[in-house]
Amino acid sequence: MTGAGGMADEMVSRWIRPEIRAIAAYHVPPSAGLIKLDAMENPYTWPQTLIDDWLQQLGETAVNRYPDPAGSALVAKIREVMAVPPGQGIILGNGSDELIQVMAMAVADPARKILAPDPGFVMYRMIAGFVGMEYVGVPLRHDDFSLDADAMLSAIDEHEPAIVFLAYPNNPTGNLWDRRLIERIVAAAPGLVVIDEAYAPFASDSFLGDLGRWPNLLVMRTFSKLGLAGLRLGYLCGPEALLAEFDKIRLPYNINTLTQATATLALDNIAVFDEQADRIRASRAELATGLAAFPELTVYPSEANFLLVRTHAGDADRIHRGLLDAGILIKNLSSSGGLLRDCLRITVGTPDENGRLLGALASLLGA
Ligand SMILES: *Cc1c(COP(=O)(O)O)cnc(C)c1O
């Protein structure tokens, strides 16, 4: 046993790249039996009539055959329902995480960099590491998590990043950044600028309609936060010439037949998901008011389906643990340090779940 284990350790140190060994694995905490407010999932399921249609369609799906490699029917449906500007291409990913990976692989070179504001979405940094690129995190302004214009523009000038990722709204801070500044960044960046609109269903602005204004602008979206996290489906829109190169790296059958059928049906019934997003936005406002009533908490403005909350110094761990004991899972960001010290991220749930969260907080904070 020890011998084989020791040999395996030797294999790891001899063959696994040091930059991979240095990465801490992405940790997903157990959530069975808990009210799950940690991962920006939509808490609502489908109306029974839609489930019936869905089962009917899945029954007619040829799972003995490989999927359509390009997902053409689904791509056409996305173009129509999401109003992707004419002349712009679309490719599909097994989650937008996979599209980040595809883009990174297409530009990968140890001398090149991926740049994003910090704190930001952790996958940009992790995937830069996977493909052996340097990651540059540019600090947001500490008071309101806005983009620091001088810091961003001078970092872009200095590092000439192959890709700049801008999550709009940002995760984990929830805010939209200044549109004019983003336009300056797109114009100034020598490489690609990817606007990551994972939270578009809950946000008041988008760059989808701006595609075509600059040759380096791409917009990435996902079905996950809309309510289909289990499907794993994201899409990337932008200049055809760039997407044709990315398409060579995308594995041919990355979007399975069941996902293609399900997402096409969902888009045919987009009103169901739009209505759920409306409810989540209304609940977000109520939850923000409820949380802000605790003097111990500072709630930041959000255009996403979660709220970032700052606790009094040193309280984040205690509140996170206390909520777990009460059966509620949220995300503790405090250990990330920096601007996120003492911060918690809470996904907006159903009115009932949000009410239970506020009740548990009232006991914990002694209000
Ligand atoms: C959740 C999230 C994603 C990942 O989406 P998947 O399509 O589920 O892989 C991408 N970007 C941001 C900013 C996110 O918060």
mmCIF file of N, CA and C in Angstrom, residues 100-170:
data_model
loop_
_atom_site.group_PDB
_atom_site.id
_atom_site.type_symbol
_atom_site.label_atom_id
_atom_site.label_comp_id
_atom_site.label_asym_id
_atom_site.label_seq_id
_atom_site.Cartn_x
_atom_site.Cartn_y
_atom_site.Cartn_z
ATOM 1 N N ILE A 100 -14.465 29.431 -21.700
ATOM 2 C CA ILE A 100 -13.279 30.126 -21.175
ATOM 3 C C ILE A 100 -12.036 29.273 -21.467
ATOM 4 N N GLN A 101 -12.178 27.973 -21.236
ATOM 5 C CA GLN A 101 -11.070 27.042 -21.474
ATOM 6 C C GLN A 101 -10.691 27.002 -22.962
ATOM 7 N N VAL A 102 -11.688 26.963 -23.830
ATOM 8 C CA VAL A 102 -11.428 26.924 -25.275
ATOM 9 C C VAL A 102 -10.672 28.182 -25.715
ATOM 10 N N MET A 103 -11.134 29.339 -25.251
ATOM 11 C CA MET A 103 -10.456 30.590 -25.635
ATOM 12 C C MET A 103 -9.026 30.621 -25.109
ATOM 13 N N ALA A 104 -8.862 30.174 -23.854
ATOM 14 C CA ALA A 104 -7.522 30.185 -23.265
ATOM 15 C C ALA A 104 -6.588 29.252 -24.035
ATOM 16 N N MET A 105 -7.094 28.071 -24.416
ATOM 17 C CA MET A 105 -6.259 27.130 -25.172
ATOM 18 C C MET A 105 -5.865 27.721 -26.528
ATOM 19 N N ALA A 106 -6.768 28.498 -27.115
ATOM 20 C CA ALA A 106 -6.503 29.051 -28.448
ATOM 21 C C ALA A 106 -5.405 30.118 -28.425
ATOM 22 N N VAL A 107 -5.234 30.790 -27.293
ATOM 23 C CA VAL A 107 -4.212 31.863 -27.220
ATOM 24 C C VAL A 107 -3.012 31.453 -26.374
ATOM 25 N N ALA A 108 -3.049 30.232 -25.786
ATOM 26 C CA ALA A 108 -2.085 29.874 -24.740
ATOM 27 C C ALA A 108 -0.638 29.997 -25.188
ATOM 28 N N ASP A 109 0.142 30.634 -24.348
ATOM 29 C CA ASP A 109 1.578 30.793 -24.561
ATOM 30 C C ASP A 109 2.130 31.296 -23.229
ATOM 31 N N PRO A 110 3.230 30.681 -22.761
ATOM 32 C CA PRO A 110 3.743 31.076 -21.442
ATOM 33 C C PRO A 110 4.121 32.555 -21.358
ATOM 34 N N ALA A 111 4.351 33.187 -22.504
ATOM 35 C CA ALA A 111 4.744 34.601 -22.483
ATOM 36 C C ALA A 111 3.526 35.530 -22.508
ATOM 37 N N ARG A 112 2.325 34.946 -22.637
ATOM 38 C CA ARG A 112 1.130 35.783 -22.745
ATOM 39 C C ARG A 112 0.306 35.748 -21.461
ATOM 40 N N LYS A 113 -0.561 36.718 -21.328
ATOM 41 C CA LYS A 113 -1.307 36.857 -20.077
ATOM 42 C C LYS A 113 -2.818 36.929 -20.288
ATOM 43 N N ILE A 114 -3.514 36.519 -19.251
ATOM 44 C CA ILE A 114 -4.959 36.718 -19.148
ATOM 45 C C ILE A 114 -5.175 37.703 -18.015
ATOM 46 N N LEU A 115 -6.004 38.702 -18.259
ATOM 47 C CA LEU A 115 -6.190 39.773 -17.274
ATOM 48 C C LEU A 115 -7.670 39.909 -16.933
ATOM 49 N N ALA A 116 -7.936 40.156 -15.662
ATOM 50 C CA ALA A 116 -9.322 40.403 -15.228
ATOM 51 C C ALA A 116 -9.278 41.214 -13.939
ATOM 52 N N PRO A 117 -10.357 41.940 -13.662
ATOM 53 C CA PRO A 117 -10.432 42.658 -12.386
ATOM 54 C C PRO A 117 -10.498 41.673 -11.224
ATOM 55 N N ASP A 118 -10.062 42.115 -10.079
ATOM 56 C CA ASP A 118 -9.971 41.268 -8.896
ATOM 57 C C ASP A 118 -10.578 42.007 -7.686
ATOM 58 N N PRO A 119 -11.510 41.431 -6.917
ATOM 59 C CA PRO A 119 -12.006 40.066 -7.011
ATOM 60 C C PRO A 119 -12.932 39.851 -8.207
ATOM 61 N N GLY A 120 -12.801 38.633 -8.796
ATOM 62 C CA GLY A 120 -13.616 38.301 -9.950
ATOM 63 C C GLY A 120 -13.920 36.818 -9.961
ATOM 64 N N PHE A 121 -14.379 36.337 -11.106
ATOM 65 C CA PHE A 121 -14.765 34.932 -11.247
ATOM 66 C C PHE A 121 -13.513 34.055 -11.220
ATOM 67 N N VAL A 122 -13.491 33.074 -10.313
ATOM 68 C CA VAL A 122 -12.265 32.315 -10.053
ATOM 69 C C VAL A 122 -11.779 31.495 -11.249
ATOM 70 N N MET A 123 -12.693 31.137 -12.167
ATOM 71 C CA MET A 123 -12.292 30.268 -13.282
ATOM 72 C C MET A 123 -11.296 30.949 -14.227
ATOM 73 N N TYR A 124 -11.323 32.293 -14.319
ATOM 74 C CA TYR A 124 -10.376 32.953 -15.228
ATOM 75 C C TYR A 124 -8.946 32.649 -14.764
ATOM 76 N N ARG A 125 -8.749 32.778 -13.466
ATOM 77 C CA ARG A 125 -7.417 32.542 -12.896
ATOM 78 C C ARG A 125 -7.038 31.060 -13.000
ATOM 79 N N MET A 126 -8.012 30.186 -12.641
ATOM 80 C CA MET A 126 -7.697 28.757 -12.637
ATOM 81 C C MET A 126 -7.353 28.273 -14.044
ATOM 82 N N ILE A 127 -8.165 28.681 -15.034
ATOM 83 C CA ILE A 127 -7.942 28.187 -16.391
ATOM 84 C C ILE A 127 -6.656 28.770 -16.970
ATOM 85 N N ALA A 128 -6.330 30.008 -16.660
ATOM 86 C CA ALA A 128 -5.025 30.560 -17.067
ATOM 87 C C ALA A 128 -3.925 29.622 -16.561
ATOM 88 N N GLY A 129 -4.049 29.176 -15.311
ATOM 89 C CA GLY A 129 -3.077 28.239 -14.741
ATOM 90 C C GLY A 129 -3.049 26.915 -15.480
ATOM 91 N N PHE A 130 -4.230 26.388 -15.823
ATOM 92 C CA PHE A 130 -4.287 25.077 -16.511
ATOM 93 C C PHE A 130 -3.515 25.113 -17.831
ATOM 94 N N VAL A 131 -3.601 26.247 -18.552
ATOM 95 C CA VAL A 131 -2.969 26.311 -19.875
ATOM 96 C C VAL A 131 -1.582 26.944 -19.812
ATOM 97 N N GLY A 132 -1.084 27.146 -18.588
ATOM 98 C CA GLY A 132 0.289 27.620 -18.447
ATOM 99 C C GLY A 132 0.487 29.092 -18.774
ATOM 100 N N MET A 133 -0.573 29.900 -18.579
ATOM 101 C CA MET A 133 -0.436 31.336 -18.815
ATOM 102 C C MET A 133 -0.401 32.091 -17.501
ATOM 103 N N GLU A 134 0.159 33.289 -17.574
ATOM 104 C CA GLU A 134 0.185 34.134 -16.381
ATOM 105 C C GLU A 134 -1.154 34.858 -16.258
ATOM 106 N N TYR A 135 -1.641 34.964 -15.018
ATOM 107 C CA TYR A 135 -2.905 35.671 -14.759
ATOM 108 C C TYR A 135 -2.592 36.987 -14.066
ATOM 109 N N VAL A 136 -3.170 38.062 -14.579
ATOM 110 C CA VAL A 136 -2.996 39.375 -13.951
ATOM 111 C C VAL A 136 -4.344 39.819 -13.386
ATOM 112 N N GLY A 137 -4.434 39.962 -12.084
ATOM 113 C CA GLY A 137 -5.653 40.466 -11.439
ATOM 114 C C GLY A 137 -5.468 41.939 -11.116
ATOM 115 N N VAL A 138 -6.368 42.773 -11.610
ATOM 116 C CA VAL A 138 -6.265 44.219 -11.366
ATOM 117 C C VAL A 138 -7.284 44.598 -10.292
ATOM 118 N N PRO A 139 -6.809 45.124 -9.155
ATOM 119 C CA PRO A 139 -7.730 45.371 -8.038
ATOM 120 C C PRO A 139 -8.867 46.339 -8.392
ATOM 121 N N LEU A 140 -10.059 45.984 -7.953
ATOM 122 C CA LEU A 140 -11.193 46.910 -8.019
ATOM 123 C C LEU A 140 -11.016 47.959 -6.937
ATOM 124 N N ARG A 141 -11.774 49.042 -7.055
ATOM 125 C CA ARG A 141 -11.705 50.072 -6.013
ATOM 126 C C ARG A 141 -12.363 49.528 -4.754
ATOM 127 N N HIS A 142 -11.720 49.785 -3.612
ATOM 128 C CA HIS A 142 -12.124 49.080 -2.397
ATOM 129 C C HIS A 142 -13.451 49.566 -1.831
ATOM 130 N N ASP A 143 -13.852 50.797 -2.129
ATOM 131 C CA ASP A 143 -15.068 51.311 -1.494
ATOM 132 C C ASP A 143 -16.346 50.764 -2.136
ATOM 133 N N ASP A 144 -16.362 50.631 -3.470
ATOM 134 C CA ASP A 144 -17.615 50.224 -4.125
ATOM 135 C C ASP A 144 -17.420 49.148 -5.191
ATOM 136 N N PHE A 145 -16.242 48.530 -5.247
ATOM 137 C CA PHE A 145 -15.945 47.464 -6.233
ATOM 138 C C PHE A 145 -16.100 47.940 -7.672
ATOM 139 N N SER A 146 -15.958 49.235 -7.900
ATOM 140 C CA SER A 146 -15.988 49.728 -9.284
ATOM 141 C C SER A 146 -14.623 49.490 -9.926
ATOM 142 N N LEU A 147 -14.607 49.558 -11.268
ATOM 143 C CA LEU A 147 -13.346 49.410 -11.993
ATOM 144 C C LEU A 147 -12.499 50.643 -11.762
ATOM 145 N N ASP A 148 -11.208 50.420 -11.560
ATOM 146 C CA ASP A 148 -10.258 51.520 -11.416
ATOM 147 C C ASP A 148 -9.705 51.818 -12.813
ATOM 148 N N ALA A 149 -10.163 52.917 -13.396
ATOM 149 C CA ALA A 149 -9.830 53.216 -14.798
ATOM 150 C C ALA A 149 -8.323 53.259 -15.018
ATOM 151 N N ASP A 150 -7.617 54.000 -14.185
ATOM 152 C CA ASP A 150 -6.167 54.138 -14.385
ATOM 153 C C ASP A 150 -5.479 52.788 -14.235
ATOM 154 N N ALA A 151 -5.870 52.034 -13.198
ATOM 155 C CA ALA A 151 -5.229 50.735 -12.955
ATOM 156 C C ALA A 151 -5.486 49.788 -14.123
ATOM 157 N N MET A 152 -6.714 49.761 -14.618
ATOM 158 C CA MET A 152 -7.046 48.851 -15.725
ATOM 159 C C MET A 152 -6.290 49.244 -16.990
ATOM 160 N N LEU A 153 -6.357 50.533 -17.340
ATOM 161 C CA LEU A 153 -5.755 50.950 -18.613
ATOM 162 C C LEU A 153 -4.234 50.821 -18.564
ATOM 163 N N SER A 154 -3.640 51.118 -17.411
ATOM 164 C CA SER A 154 -2.179 50.994 -17.381
ATOM 165 C C SER A 154 -1.757 49.521 -17.320
ATOM 166 N N ALA A 155 -2.555 48.654 -16.676
ATOM 167 C CA ALA A 155 -2.223 47.213 -16.670
ATOM 168 C C ALA A 155 -2.337 46.640 -18.079
ATOM 169 N N ILE A 156 -3.344 47.074 -18.822
ATOM 170 C CA ILE A 156 -3.506 46.584 -20.197
ATOM 171 C C ILE A 156 -2.329 47.045 -21.054
ATOM 172 N N ASP A 157 -1.930 48.292 -20.849
ATOM 173 C CA ASP A 157 -0.791 48.842 -21.574
ATOM 174 C C ASP A 157 0.494 48.074 -21.250
ATOM 175 N N GLU A 158 0.670 47.768 -19.984
ATOM 176 C CA GLU A 158 1.909 47.106 -19.544
ATOM 177 C C GLU A 158 1.948 45.627 -19.947
ATOM 178 N N HIS A 159 0.835 44.915 -19.749
ATOM 179 C CA HIS A 159 0.853 43.450 -19.918
ATOM 180 C C HIS A 159 0.396 42.980 -21.299
ATOM 181 N N GLU A 160 -0.232 43.852 -22.073
ATOM 182 C CA GLU A 160 -0.766 43.466 -23.398
ATOM 183 C C GLU A 160 -1.444 42.088 -23.337
ATOM 184 N N PRO A 161 -2.478 41.948 -22.508
ATOM 185 C CA PRO A 161 -3.091 40.627 -22.311
ATOM 186 C C PRO A 161 -3.707 40.074 -23.599
ATOM 187 N N ALA A 162 -3.570 38.754 -23.778
ATOM 188 C CA ALA A 162 -4.218 38.084 -24.914
ATOM 189 C C ALA A 162 -5.736 38.155 -24.753
ATOM 190 N N ILE A 163 -6.205 38.023 -23.500
ATOM 191 C CA ILE A 163 -7.648 38.111 -23.222
ATOM 192 C C ILE A 163 -7.875 38.929 -21.943
ATOM 193 N N VAL A 164 -8.832 39.843 -22.012
ATOM 194 C CA VAL A 164 -9.357 40.517 -20.816
ATOM 195 C C VAL A 164 -10.763 39.967 -20.587
ATOM 196 N N PHE A 165 -11.015 39.450 -19.382
ATOM 197 C CA PHE A 165 -12.362 39.011 -19.025
ATOM 198 C C PHE A 165 -13.009 40.065 -18.137
ATOM 199 N N LEU A 166 -14.225 40.480 -18.508
ATOM 200 C CA LEU A 166 -14.987 41.421 -17.689
ATOM 201 C C LEU A 166 -16.366 40.814 -17.442
ATOM 202 N N ALA A 167 -16.617 40.392 -16.215
ATOM 203 C CA ALA A 167 -17.935 39.824 -15.886
ATOM 204 C C ALA A 167 -18.887 40.984 -15.610
ATOM 205 N N TYR A 168 -19.995 41.014 -16.355
ATOM 206 C CA TYR A 168 -20.894 42.172 -16.355
ATOM 207 C C TYR A 168 -22.316 41.691 -16.221
ATOM 208 N N PRO A 169 -22.899 41.647 -14.993
ATOM 209 C CA PRO A 169 -22.353 42.046 -13.689
ATOM 210 C C PRO A 169 -21.229 41.110 -13.221
ATOM 211 N N ASN A 170 -20.453 41.634 -12.274
ATOM 212 C CA ASN A 170 -19.319 40.879 -11.752
ATOM 213 C C ASN A 170 -19.765 39.868 -10.686
#
